[in-house]
Short mmCIF file of C-alpha atoms in Angstrom, two decimals:
data_model
loop_
_atom_site.label_atom_id
_atom_site.label_comp_id
_atom_site.label_asym_id
_atom_site.label_seq_id
_atom_site.Cartn_x
_atom_site.Cartn_y
_atom_site.Cartn_z
CA MET A 292 9.07 12.48 18.91
CA ASN A 293 5.38 11.62 18.94
CA GLY A 294 4.83 8.08 17.65
CA VAL A 295 1.61 9.01 15.85
CA THR A 296 3.48 11.74 13.97
CA MET A 297 6.13 9.27 12.88
CA LEU A 298 3.50 6.69 11.89
CA LEU A 299 1.60 9.20 9.73
CA SER A 300 4.85 10.39 8.19
CA MET A 301 5.81 6.81 7.35
CA LEU A 302 2.37 6.19 5.83
CA PHE A 303 2.67 9.29 3.66
CA LEU A 304 6.16 8.45 2.38
CA LYS A 305 5.24 4.81 1.78
CA GLY A 306 2.15 5.91 -0.13
CA LEU A 307 4.28 8.33 -2.14
CA GLU A 308 6.72 5.54 -2.96
CA LEU A 309 3.90 3.21 -4.05
CA THR A 310 2.14 5.82 -6.17
CA LEU A 311 5.39 6.74 -7.96
CA ALA A 312 6.26 3.09 -8.65
CA GLY A 313 2.66 2.43 -9.70
CA THR A 314 2.75 5.40 -12.09
CA VAL A 315 5.74 3.94 -13.95
CA ILE A 316 4.00 0.56 -14.27
CA ALA A 317 0.71 2.20 -15.26
CA ILE A 318 2.36 4.15 -18.12
CA LEU A 319 4.03 0.98 -19.44
CA LEU A 320 0.84 -1.10 -19.26
CA LEU A 321 -1.28 1.63 -20.85
CA LEU A 322 1.16 1.68 -23.79
CA ILE A 323 1.04 -2.13 -24.06
CA ARG A 324 -2.75 -2.03 -23.97
CA ARG A 325 -2.92 0.74 -26.57
CA PHE A 326 -0.74 -0.99 -29.14
CA GLY A 327 -0.91 -4.70 -28.32
CA SER A 328 -4.05 -5.60 -26.37
CA LYS A 329 -5.80 -7.27 -29.33
CA LYS A 330 -2.73 -9.39 -30.06
CA LEU A 331 -2.16 -10.32 -26.43
CA GLY A 332 -5.80 -10.89 -25.54
CA PRO A 333 -7.70 -9.77 -22.42
CA ARG A 334 -6.56 -12.69 -20.27
CA ILE A 335 -2.90 -11.75 -20.58
CA MET A 336 -3.75 -8.07 -20.13
CA CYS A 337 -5.55 -8.86 -16.88
CA TRP A 338 -2.47 -10.76 -15.69
CA LEU A 339 -0.37 -7.69 -16.49
CA TRP A 340 -2.81 -5.44 -14.65
CA ALA A 341 -2.47 -7.78 -11.67
CA ILE A 342 1.20 -6.67 -11.48
CA LEU A 343 0.02 -3.10 -10.91
CA LEU A 344 -2.48 -4.20 -8.26
CA LEU A 345 0.18 -6.21 -6.40
CA LYS A 346 2.63 -3.31 -6.55
CA LEU A 347 0.08 -0.90 -5.08
CA LEU A 348 -1.05 -3.33 -2.38
CA LEU A 349 2.18 -4.84 -1.07
CA PRO A 350 3.46 -2.81 1.92
CA ILE A 351 6.79 -4.67 1.90
CA SER A 352 9.14 -4.47 -1.07
CA TRP A 353 12.14 -6.57 -1.97
CA SER A 354 15.18 -5.69 -4.02
CA GLY A 355 15.76 -6.81 -7.58
CA ILE A 356 18.92 -6.58 -9.66
CA VAL A 357 16.97 -6.15 -12.92
CA SER A 358 14.15 -4.08 -11.44
CA LEU A 359 12.91 -1.23 -13.63
CA GLU A 360 13.14 1.03 -10.59
CA ASN A 361 16.94 0.83 -10.68
CA TRP A 362 16.73 3.02 -13.81
CA THR A 363 13.70 5.17 -13.00
CA ASP A 364 14.34 6.01 -9.32
CA PRO A 365 17.17 8.51 -9.96
CA TYR A 366 14.75 10.57 -12.05
CA LEU A 367 11.84 10.19 -9.62
CA TYR A 368 13.75 10.94 -6.40
CA ASP A 369 17.15 12.53 -7.06
CA ALA A 370 16.37 14.93 -9.89
CA ARG A 371 16.04 18.65 -9.27
CA TYR A 372 12.26 18.40 -9.15
CA GLY A 373 12.14 14.84 -7.85
CA ALA A 374 10.12 13.59 -4.90
CA GLY A 375 13.07 13.73 -2.50
CA LYS A 376 13.76 17.40 -3.18
CA MET A 377 10.07 18.28 -2.97
CA VAL A 378 9.69 16.60 0.43
CA ILE A 379 12.74 18.48 1.76
CA GLU A 380 11.46 21.82 0.45
CA ALA A 381 8.03 21.18 1.95
CA GLY A 382 9.71 20.59 5.32
CA LYS A 383 11.64 23.87 5.07
CA VAL A 384 8.48 25.81 4.22
CA TRP A 385 6.68 24.24 7.16
CA ASN A 386 9.55 25.08 9.54
CA GLY A 387 9.51 28.70 8.45
CA LEU A 388 5.74 28.92 8.87
CA ARG A 389 5.87 27.29 12.30
CA ASP A 390 8.70 29.54 13.54
CA HIS A 391 6.68 32.57 12.47
CA LEU A 392 3.42 31.45 14.08
CA LEU A 393 4.75 29.55 17.15
CA PRO A 394 8.09 31.11 18.20
CA GLN A 395 7.67 29.91 21.81
CA GLU A 396 7.68 26.22 20.81
CA LYS A 397 11.48 26.00 21.38
CA GLU A 398 11.19 26.51 25.12
CA TRP A 399 10.19 22.97 26.09
CA MET A 400 13.12 21.42 24.21
CA ALA A 401 15.74 23.33 26.15
CA TYR A 402 14.77 22.55 29.76
CA SER A 403 13.04 19.14 29.87
CA PRO A 404 14.37 16.82 32.68
CA MET A 405 15.95 13.41 32.14
CA ARG A 406 15.42 10.04 33.82
CA MET A 407 18.41 8.57 35.67
CA TYR A 408 19.36 5.76 38.06
CA GLN A 409 21.17 7.00 41.16
CA ASN A 410 22.21 4.53 43.88
CA GLY A 411 19.81 1.96 42.43
CA GLN A 412 16.81 4.31 42.40
CA GLU A 413 15.00 5.66 39.34
CA LEU A 414 14.76 9.48 39.49
CA GLN A 415 13.90 12.52 37.36
CA VAL A 416 17.07 14.63 37.24
CA PRO A 417 17.24 18.25 35.97
CA MET A 418 19.83 18.71 33.24
CA PRO A 419 21.66 21.80 31.98
CA ALA A 420 19.90 23.74 29.25
CA VAL A 421 20.33 22.47 25.72
CA LYS A 422 22.35 24.71 23.42
CA GLN A 423 20.44 26.61 20.77
CA GLU A 424 22.32 24.81 17.97
CA LEU A 425 20.95 21.44 19.09
CA VAL A 426 17.45 22.84 19.67
CA SER A 427 17.38 24.20 16.11
CA SER A 428 18.55 20.83 14.73
CA LEU A 429 15.89 18.93 16.66
CA GLN A 430 13.23 21.43 15.63
CA ALA A 431 14.18 21.10 11.96
CA GLN A 432 13.84 17.30 12.16
CA THR A 433 10.53 17.60 13.99
CA GLY A 434 9.27 20.12 11.43
CA MET A 435 10.10 17.76 8.58
CA MET A 436 8.03 15.02 10.21
CA GLN A 437 5.20 17.42 10.94
CA SER A 438 5.00 18.58 7.33
CA GLN A 439 4.77 14.96 6.19
CA THR A 440 2.08 14.35 8.80
CA VAL A 441 0.05 17.25 7.43
CA MET A 442 0.36 15.83 3.90
CA ALA A 443 -0.73 12.40 5.19
CA ILE A 444 -3.81 13.96 6.79
CA LEU A 445 -4.62 15.80 3.55
CA TRP A 446 -4.23 12.52 1.63
CA ILE A 447 -6.59 10.67 3.98
CA THR A 448 -9.06 13.55 4.06
CA GLY A 449 -9.12 13.70 0.26
CA ALA A 450 -9.77 9.94 0.02
CA ALA A 451 -12.60 10.26 2.55
CA GLY A 452 -14.07 13.17 0.58
CA VAL A 453 -13.94 11.26 -2.72
CA TRP A 454 -15.59 8.24 -1.06
CA CYS A 455 -18.40 10.42 0.34
CA TRP A 456 -18.96 11.99 -3.08
CA GLN A 457 -19.09 8.62 -4.84
CA HIS A 458 -21.33 7.18 -2.14
CA TRP A 459 -23.73 10.10 -2.49
CA LYS A 460 -23.65 9.93 -6.30
CA SER A 461 -24.54 6.22 -6.34
CA ARG A 462 -27.38 6.53 -3.83
CA GLY A 463 -30.02 6.05 -6.54
CA ILE A 464 -28.42 2.86 -7.87
CA ARG A 465 -28.06 1.44 -4.36
CA ARG A 466 -31.72 2.23 -3.68
CA TRP A 467 -32.75 0.44 -6.89
CA ILE A 468 -30.78 -2.63 -5.84
CA ALA A 469 -32.26 -2.58 -2.34
CA MET A 470 -35.80 -2.42 -3.80
CA SER A 471 -35.28 -5.35 -6.19
CA VAL A 472 -37.81 -8.20 -6.05
CA PRO A 473 -37.57 -11.90 -6.96
CA PHE A 474 -37.92 -12.70 -10.66
CA LYS A 475 -40.64 -15.37 -10.82
CA SER A 476 -40.42 -17.15 -14.14
CA ASP A 477 -40.19 -20.94 -14.51
CA GLU A 478 -38.83 -20.56 -18.03
CA LEU A 479 -36.08 -18.21 -16.86
CA ASP A 480 -35.27 -20.44 -13.86
CA LEU A 481 -34.70 -23.39 -16.18
CA LEU A 482 -32.54 -21.25 -18.45
CA LEU A 483 -30.45 -20.10 -15.47
CA GLU A 484 -30.04 -23.71 -14.32
CA ASP A 485 -28.77 -24.75 -17.77
CA CYS A 486 -26.36 -21.79 -17.86
CA CYS A 487 -25.01 -22.68 -14.41
CA LYS A 488 -24.25 -26.16 -15.70
CA GLU A 489 -22.46 -24.72 -18.74
CA VAL A 490 -20.28 -22.44 -16.63
CA LYS A 491 -19.97 -25.06 -13.83
CA VAL A 492 -21.26 -22.78 -11.07
CA ARG A 493 -22.50 -24.91 -8.18
CA ARG A 494 -23.57 -22.17 -5.77
CA GLN A 495 -27.17 -21.06 -5.96
CA VAL A 496 -27.57 -17.84 -7.93
CA ARG A 497 -30.84 -15.93 -7.59
CA LEU A 498 -32.65 -13.87 -10.22
CA MET A 499 -34.11 -10.51 -9.20
CA ARG A 500 -36.02 -7.71 -10.96
CA SER A 501 -34.72 -4.18 -10.43
CA ALA A 502 -35.11 -0.64 -11.76
CA LEU A 503 -31.57 -0.77 -13.18
CA PRO A 504 -31.54 -0.19 -16.95
CA TYR A 505 -29.01 -2.99 -17.45
CA PRO A 506 -28.41 -6.57 -16.26
CA ALA A 507 -25.85 -6.78 -13.45
CA LEU A 508 -24.27 -9.20 -10.99
CA HIS A 509 -24.48 -8.18 -7.34
CA GLY A 510 -23.18 -9.82 -4.17
CA TRP A 511 -20.40 -12.29 -3.49
CA PHE A 512 -21.57 -14.52 -0.64
CA ARG A 513 -25.16 -14.49 -1.94
CA PRO A 514 -24.82 -13.81 -5.68
CA VAL A 515 -27.78 -12.20 -7.42
CA ILE A 516 -28.29 -11.48 -11.11
CA LEU A 517 -30.34 -8.31 -11.45
CA LEU A 518 -32.45 -7.94 -14.58
CA PRO A 519 -34.53 -4.93 -15.68
CA TYR A 520 -38.26 -5.14 -15.03
CA GLU A 521 -38.99 -5.36 -18.77
CA SER A 522 -36.41 -8.09 -19.44
CA MET A 523 -38.91 -10.53 -20.94
CA THR A 524 -39.94 -7.95 -23.54
CA LEU A 525 -36.54 -6.27 -24.06
CA TYR A 526 -34.61 -9.47 -24.74
CA GLY A 527 -35.31 -12.69 -26.57
CA LYS A 528 -34.57 -16.08 -25.02
CA ASP A 529 -31.23 -16.39 -26.82
CA GLU A 530 -30.19 -12.93 -25.62
CA LEU A 531 -31.18 -13.75 -22.05
CA ARG A 532 -28.98 -16.85 -22.25
CA LEU A 533 -26.03 -14.72 -23.37
CA ILE A 534 -26.67 -12.25 -20.55
CA LEU A 535 -26.84 -15.02 -17.93
CA LEU A 536 -23.63 -16.62 -19.23
CA HIS A 537 -21.85 -13.27 -19.05
CA GLU A 538 -22.86 -12.59 -15.44
CA LEU A 539 -22.15 -16.17 -14.34
CA TRP A 540 -18.64 -15.95 -15.77
CA HIS A 541 -18.15 -12.76 -13.77
CA TYR A 542 -19.03 -14.72 -10.66
CA LYS A 543 -16.94 -17.74 -11.69
CA GLN A 544 -13.81 -15.60 -12.20
CA LYS A 545 -14.33 -13.64 -8.94
CA ASP A 546 -14.51 -10.39 -10.88
CA ILE A 547 -16.56 -8.69 -8.17
CA LEU A 548 -13.54 -8.87 -5.84
CA MET A 549 -11.27 -7.53 -8.57
CA PHE A 550 -13.65 -4.63 -9.28
CA LEU A 551 -13.91 -3.76 -5.59
CA LEU A 552 -10.13 -3.91 -5.23
CA ALA A 553 -9.60 -1.66 -8.26
CA ARG A 554 -12.14 0.85 -6.98
CA PHE A 555 -10.51 0.85 -3.55
CA LEU A 556 -7.11 1.60 -5.10
CA ARG A 557 -8.61 4.34 -7.24
CA LEU A 558 -9.96 5.82 -4.03
CA VAL A 559 -6.61 5.61 -2.22
CA HIS A 560 -4.74 7.19 -5.17
CA TRP A 561 -7.46 9.75 -5.84
CA PHE A 562 -4.94 12.46 -6.75
CA ASN A 563 -3.01 10.37 -9.32
CA PRO A 564 -4.75 10.54 -12.72
CA LEU A 565 -2.51 7.93 -14.35
CA ILE A 566 -3.21 5.27 -11.74
CA ARG A 567 -6.92 6.07 -11.81
CA LEU A 568 -6.94 5.77 -15.61
CA ALA A 569 -4.98 2.51 -15.51
CA LEU A 570 -7.35 0.96 -12.97
CA LYS A 571 -10.33 2.07 -15.05
CA ARG A 572 -8.81 0.30 -18.06
CA PHE A 573 -8.27 -2.77 -15.87
CA GLU A 574 -12.01 -2.82 -15.10
CA GLU A 575 -12.75 -2.62 -18.84
CA ASP A 576 -10.36 -5.50 -19.53
CA LEU A 577 -12.11 -7.61 -16.90
CA GLU A 578 -15.31 -7.11 -18.91
CA ILE A 579 -13.54 -8.01 -22.14
CA ARG A 580 -12.03 -11.13 -20.54
CA CYS A 581 -15.53 -12.15 -19.52
CA ASP A 582 -16.73 -11.54 -23.10
CA TRP A 583 -14.05 -13.89 -24.41
CA ARG A 584 -14.97 -16.62 -21.91
CA VAL A 585 -18.58 -16.44 -23.09
CA LEU A 586 -17.55 -16.43 -26.75
CA ARG A 587 -15.55 -19.63 -26.27
CA GLN A 588 -18.80 -21.42 -25.47
CA LEU A 589 -20.63 -20.08 -28.52
CA GLU A 590 -20.78 -20.95 -32.19
CA ARG A 591 -19.71 -18.30 -34.66
CA GLU A 592 -23.27 -17.17 -35.36
CA GLU A 593 -23.97 -16.85 -31.64
CA GLY A 594 -20.77 -14.85 -31.26
CA LEU A 595 -22.02 -12.35 -33.82
CA ASN A 596 -25.31 -12.10 -31.93
CA TYR A 597 -23.36 -11.46 -28.72
CA GLY A 598 -21.64 -8.47 -30.34
CA LEU A 599 -24.97 -7.13 -31.54
CA LEU A 600 -26.35 -7.53 -27.99
CA LEU A 601 -23.57 -5.31 -26.64
CA VAL A 602 -24.41 -2.64 -29.22
CA ARG A 603 -28.11 -2.78 -28.39
CA GLN A 604 -27.43 -2.67 -24.63
CA GLY A 605 -25.43 0.50 -25.17
CA GLU A 606 -28.44 2.02 -26.91
CA LEU A 607 -30.74 0.92 -24.07
CA ASN A 608 -28.41 2.53 -21.53
CA GLY A 609 -28.70 5.79 -23.43
CA GLY A 610 -24.97 6.47 -23.31
CA GLY A 611 -25.07 7.37 -19.63
CA SER A 612 -22.30 6.41 -17.22
CA LEU A 613 -23.70 4.09 -14.59
CA SER A 614 -20.50 2.67 -13.19
CA GLY A 615 -20.64 4.47 -9.85
CA GLY A 616 -22.78 1.94 -8.06
CA PRO A 617 -22.16 -1.56 -6.76
CA GLY A 618 -22.47 -4.64 -8.91
CA LEU A 619 -21.10 -5.61 -12.33
CA PRO A 620 -23.28 -4.32 -15.18
CA LEU A 621 -23.31 -5.90 -18.60
CA LEU A 622 -22.35 -2.55 -20.11
CA THR A 623 -21.87 0.87 -18.47
CA GLY A 624 -22.64 3.54 -20.99
CA ALA A 625 -21.62 3.79 -24.63
CA SER A 626 -17.97 4.70 -24.02
CA GLY A 627 -16.80 1.09 -23.92
CA ILE A 628 -18.82 -0.21 -26.86
CA ARG A 629 -16.26 0.30 -29.60
CA HIS A 630 -13.42 -1.21 -27.60
CA ARG A 631 -15.40 -4.26 -26.57
CA ILE A 632 -16.88 -4.78 -30.03
CA GLY A 633 -13.35 -4.55 -31.45
CA HIS A 634 -12.24 -7.34 -29.13
CA VAL A 635 -15.29 -9.45 -30.01
CA SER A 636 -14.36 -9.03 -33.67
CA ALA A 637 -10.71 -9.89 -32.94
CA PHE A 638 -11.81 -13.05 -31.12
CA LEU A 639 -14.07 -14.18 -33.96
CA LYS A 640 -11.22 -13.71 -36.46
CA ARG A 641 -8.61 -15.28 -34.18
CA SER A 642 -10.42 -18.31 -32.87
CA TYR A 643 -11.81 -19.74 -36.10
CA GLY A 644 -9.91 -21.15 -39.02
CA LYS A 645 -6.15 -21.71 -39.35
CA ALA A 646 -5.22 -19.10 -36.73
CA ASN A 647 -6.46 -21.48 -34.07
CA LEU A 648 -3.69 -23.97 -34.86
CA ARG A 649 -1.04 -21.60 -33.46
CA ARG A 650 -2.98 -20.90 -30.27
CA PRO A 651 -0.99 -23.16 -27.82
CA TRP A 652 2.35 -21.63 -28.85
CA ARG A 653 0.91 -18.14 -28.63
CA ILE A 654 -0.41 -18.79 -25.12
CA LEU A 655 3.01 -20.10 -24.01
CA LEU A 656 4.75 -17.00 -25.37
CA GLU A 657 2.19 -14.68 -23.77
CA ILE A 658 2.53 -16.33 -20.36
CA SER A 659 6.33 -16.16 -20.60
CA ALA A 660 6.15 -12.46 -21.47
CA ALA A 661 3.83 -11.80 -18.50
CA PHE A 662 6.22 -13.55 -16.10
CA MET A 663 9.20 -11.65 -17.47
CA LEU A 664 7.40 -8.33 -16.97
CA ALA A 665 6.46 -9.33 -13.43
CA PHE A 666 10.11 -10.21 -12.76
CA VAL A 667 11.15 -6.72 -13.87
CA LEU A 668 8.27 -4.63 -12.50
CA LEU A 669 7.36 -6.15 -9.13
CA PRO A 670 10.73 -5.96 -7.30
CA SER A 671 11.92 -2.64 -5.99
CA SER A 672 15.33 -1.11 -6.54
CA ASN A 673 18.42 -2.80 -5.10
CA LEU A 674 18.48 -0.13 -2.40
CA TYR A 675 16.11 -2.33 -0.39
CA GLY A 676 18.77 -5.03 -0.18
CA LEU A 677 21.00 -2.58 1.68
CA LEU A 678 18.19 -1.29 3.91
CA ARG A 679 17.29 -4.78 5.15
CA GLN A 680 20.77 -5.07 6.69
CA GLU A 681 20.04 -2.02 8.87
CA GLN A 682 16.88 -3.32 10.56
CA THR A 683 18.52 -4.92 13.62
CA PRO A 684 17.76 -3.13 16.94
CA MET A 685 20.99 -2.16 18.68
CA LEU A 686 21.89 -1.52 22.33
CA TYR A 687 24.65 1.03 23.01
CA ALA A 688 26.32 2.00 26.28
CA TYR A 689 28.43 5.15 26.56
CA TRP A 690 30.65 6.04 29.48
CA LEU A 691 30.57 9.74 30.36
CA GLU A 692 33.04 11.34 32.74
CA GLU A 693 31.74 13.29 35.71
CA GLY A 694 30.11 16.55 34.59
CA ALA A 695 29.72 15.54 30.93
CA ASN A 696 26.32 16.70 29.66
CA PRO A 697 24.63 14.11 27.39
CA ARG A 698 22.74 16.99 25.74
CA ASP A 699 25.83 18.94 24.82
CA THR A 700 26.36 19.24 21.07
CA ASP A 701 30.01 18.17 21.25
CA VAL A 702 29.15 15.09 23.35
CA ILE A 703 26.37 14.10 20.94
CA ASN A 704 28.65 14.50 17.93
CA ARG A 705 31.29 12.29 19.58
CA MET A 706 28.70 9.62 20.40
CA THR A 707 27.39 9.68 16.83
CA ALA A 708 30.90 9.41 15.39
CA GLN A 709 31.66 6.37 17.56
CA MET A 710 28.31 4.78 16.74
CA ILE A 711 29.04 4.86 13.00
CA GLY A 712 32.55 3.52 13.47
CA ARG A 713 34.78 6.62 13.55
CA THR A 714 36.60 5.50 16.70
CA GLY A 715 39.11 8.34 16.65
CA SER A 716 36.63 10.37 18.66
CA ALA A 717 36.95 7.99 21.60
CA VAL A 718 40.66 8.27 22.33
CA GLY A 719 42.71 10.67 24.41
CA ASP A 720 40.92 12.87 26.92
CA SER A 721 37.49 12.45 25.33
CA PRO A 722 34.66 12.88 27.91
CA VAL A 723 32.61 10.12 26.26
CA ARG A 724 33.46 6.59 25.19
CA LEU A 725 31.45 3.82 23.54
CA VAL A 726 32.00 0.85 25.87
CA TYR A 727 29.34 -1.56 24.64
CA GLN A 728 27.57 -2.18 21.33
CA SER A 729 25.51 -5.26 20.57
CA PRO A 730 22.29 -6.32 18.82
CA PHE A 731 19.39 -6.19 21.25
CA GLU A 732 18.40 -9.80 21.86
CA ALA A 733 14.66 -10.58 21.81
CA ASP A 734 12.33 -12.92 19.96
CA PRO A 735 10.70 -11.59 16.74
CA LEU A 736 7.31 -11.13 18.41
CA GLN A 737 8.87 -9.05 21.17
CA HIS A 738 10.65 -6.88 18.61
CA ALA A 739 7.36 -6.37 16.73
CA TRP A 740 5.63 -5.49 20.01
CA ASN A 741 8.37 -3.01 20.89
CA ARG A 742 8.21 -1.34 17.47
CA LEU A 743 4.45 -0.98 17.78
CA HIS A 744 4.72 0.61 21.22
CA LEU A 745 7.38 3.02 19.99
CA LEU A 746 4.93 4.25 17.37
CA ILE A 747 1.90 4.67 19.62
CA GLU A 748 3.34 5.73 22.99
CA SER A 749 3.13 9.33 24.17
CA GLU A 750 5.52 11.51 26.14
CA GLU A 751 3.02 11.66 29.01
CA ARG A 752 2.78 7.86 29.24
CA PRO A 753 6.09 6.35 28.06
CA TRP A 754 6.41 2.59 27.81
CA PRO A 755 9.72 1.26 29.22
CA ILE A 756 11.78 -1.63 27.85
CA GLN A 757 14.00 -3.62 30.21
CA VAL A 758 17.56 -4.41 29.16
CA ASP A 759 20.15 -6.73 30.71
CA VAL A 760 23.09 -4.60 31.95
CA ARG A 761 25.36 -7.43 33.14
CA PRO A 762 27.40 -7.54 29.88
CA ILE A 763 27.84 -3.76 30.10
CA ARG A 764 29.00 -4.03 33.72
CA ALA A 765 31.54 -6.72 32.79
CA THR A 766 32.91 -4.60 29.93
CA MET A 767 33.34 -1.56 32.17
CA ARG A 768 35.22 -3.63 34.75
CA GLU A 769 37.58 -4.85 32.03
CA GLN A 770 38.25 -1.24 31.00
CA GLY A 771 38.77 -0.11 34.61
CA LEU A 772 35.92 2.43 34.58
CA SER A 773 34.74 2.86 38.18
CA SER A 774 33.42 6.44 38.16
CA GLY A 775 31.30 8.67 35.97
CA ASN A 776 27.95 7.82 34.37
CA VAL A 777 26.65 5.40 31.77
CA LEU A 778 24.17 6.38 29.06
CA LEU A 779 22.13 3.46 27.71
CA ILE A 780 20.60 3.89 24.25
CA LEU A 781 18.26 1.33 22.64
CA HIS A 782 17.95 2.12 18.93
CA TYR A 783 15.17 0.75 16.70
CA PRO A 784 15.59 1.59 12.99
CA TYR A 785 12.58 1.70 10.66
CA ARG A 786 13.51 1.15 7.02
CA PRO A 787 10.30 0.26 5.17
CA ILE A 788 10.56 3.22 2.78
CA LYS A 789 12.91 3.83 -0.08
CA TYR A 790 15.25 6.82 0.30
CA TRP A 791 13.78 7.74 3.68
CA GLY A 792 14.85 6.20 6.96
CA PHE A 793 13.32 6.56 10.40
CA SER A 794 14.56 5.60 13.80
CA SER A 795 13.15 5.59 17.26
CA GLY A 796 14.74 4.70 20.52
CA LYS A 797 14.89 4.89 24.28
CA LYS A 798 17.59 6.00 26.66
CA MET A 799 18.50 6.04 30.34
CA MET A 800 21.37 7.51 32.39
CA SER A 801 22.86 5.61 35.31
CA ASP A 802 25.70 6.12 37.71
CA VAL A 803 28.26 3.32 38.04
CA ALA A 804 26.98 2.41 41.53
CA SER A 805 23.50 1.57 40.15
CA LEU A 806 25.08 -0.47 37.38
CA GLU A 807 26.81 -2.59 40.05
CA GLN A 808 23.59 -3.09 42.04
CA LEU A 809 21.08 -3.92 39.26
CA GLU A 810 20.99 -6.67 36.66
CA ARG A 811 18.25 -5.10 34.54
CA MET A 812 17.38 -1.48 33.89
CA LYS A 813 14.47 0.28 32.23
CA VAL A 814 15.02 2.55 29.25
CA TYR A 815 12.45 5.20 28.34
#
């Protein structure tokens, strides 16, 4: 099987697993935000959103006894219309379409030669034709992988198309940023210096004029605060101070990285409206968290003025959506005004007066709740604990009597039965016998290198792996096997995906004479 096909299939199924798990978390967090965000506060909400980001980003999962997925996975995968059934049906449809359009594709499977050691020499040996039953089984498996590969290509193509559309749509904003000029104002420079001291930002932050209708933070390594050309007439000195504090807190909290990460994940999961909505709400909560950090530095009267500034900025923006471009604007359109003003009002009520006395206990409870949710939501189902036990590469050696065809359906079924422990198939006059089974010994780096090569090699240019055959030779001597052939199989399982397993391997036939002459053999 083509390694690229398997890699794309694995990427598709892993992405499907992540988007399903992320959807469950997104629904839960959207409900928490809808009914409890003002009580929890934006800081705790951002911590909860971080659970979703970690779930969508981590390629490796671990099992959890109390994981939410232990209850949701049967409905997501095993139900009549679950993901598992849909993937199987898609494979069947693809097989039927391929058989109709490419009926001659079966020919190559039936007559391909096989590598073999004879008298110590490596040769290409013609083998008897494969029975139609086995060809159909191999074709069905290949078709399943091909259908998943097609879906992976559609997924990647869709993400690329969405990125091109967004890039084209934000071309005007990017041009405005590129054409920005330094903001030369001694008064404003002194104000920025004082604000940097308040926020404790030591890196130099520049002020620039731009055609953007809103203030915004741009750049991470060389941070720039972009102000509209008419800033000195649009805003008073106190309002400019509030604007600078807001953008500096964005830089202090590394919100640019969080925004870029959220937008990247929205791009990857372009087809999933729930994840896109959840990540959009995460971006809004980052803004609200920044509002609260600014409000903590202000007196009550200044806090009221900050809320009025948000309302006026929404009017200046004209209600248009300007969130497609780079940078962190003070306010993108009028859609977020009510929500942010509501949180400003909640802060002013919560952080003044007697309510402030209970604040340490509330913070402790909120942090504990966030950790408990992470403990339940981040781990995967306990199925992963079982899959990790099946990751060890294994080396098998089968003895075949003279004339036994390793491509015969009966021989393959007997080998499979012995591999999984049903040893009854190896007794009596069986033409095949499992004589050696052991983990393939290699350092972790070598195993990783082998797995990588198995995914990227082609049938035209196979990459061999050498195995030590001395233990196999000793075992055969003990069992008194001095004739026939030996089939070596090196099996590498891939189990990074829930409910779907992959395997890849290499094989080589050898006569007993070659096994006596050589200490190491290549498997292809």
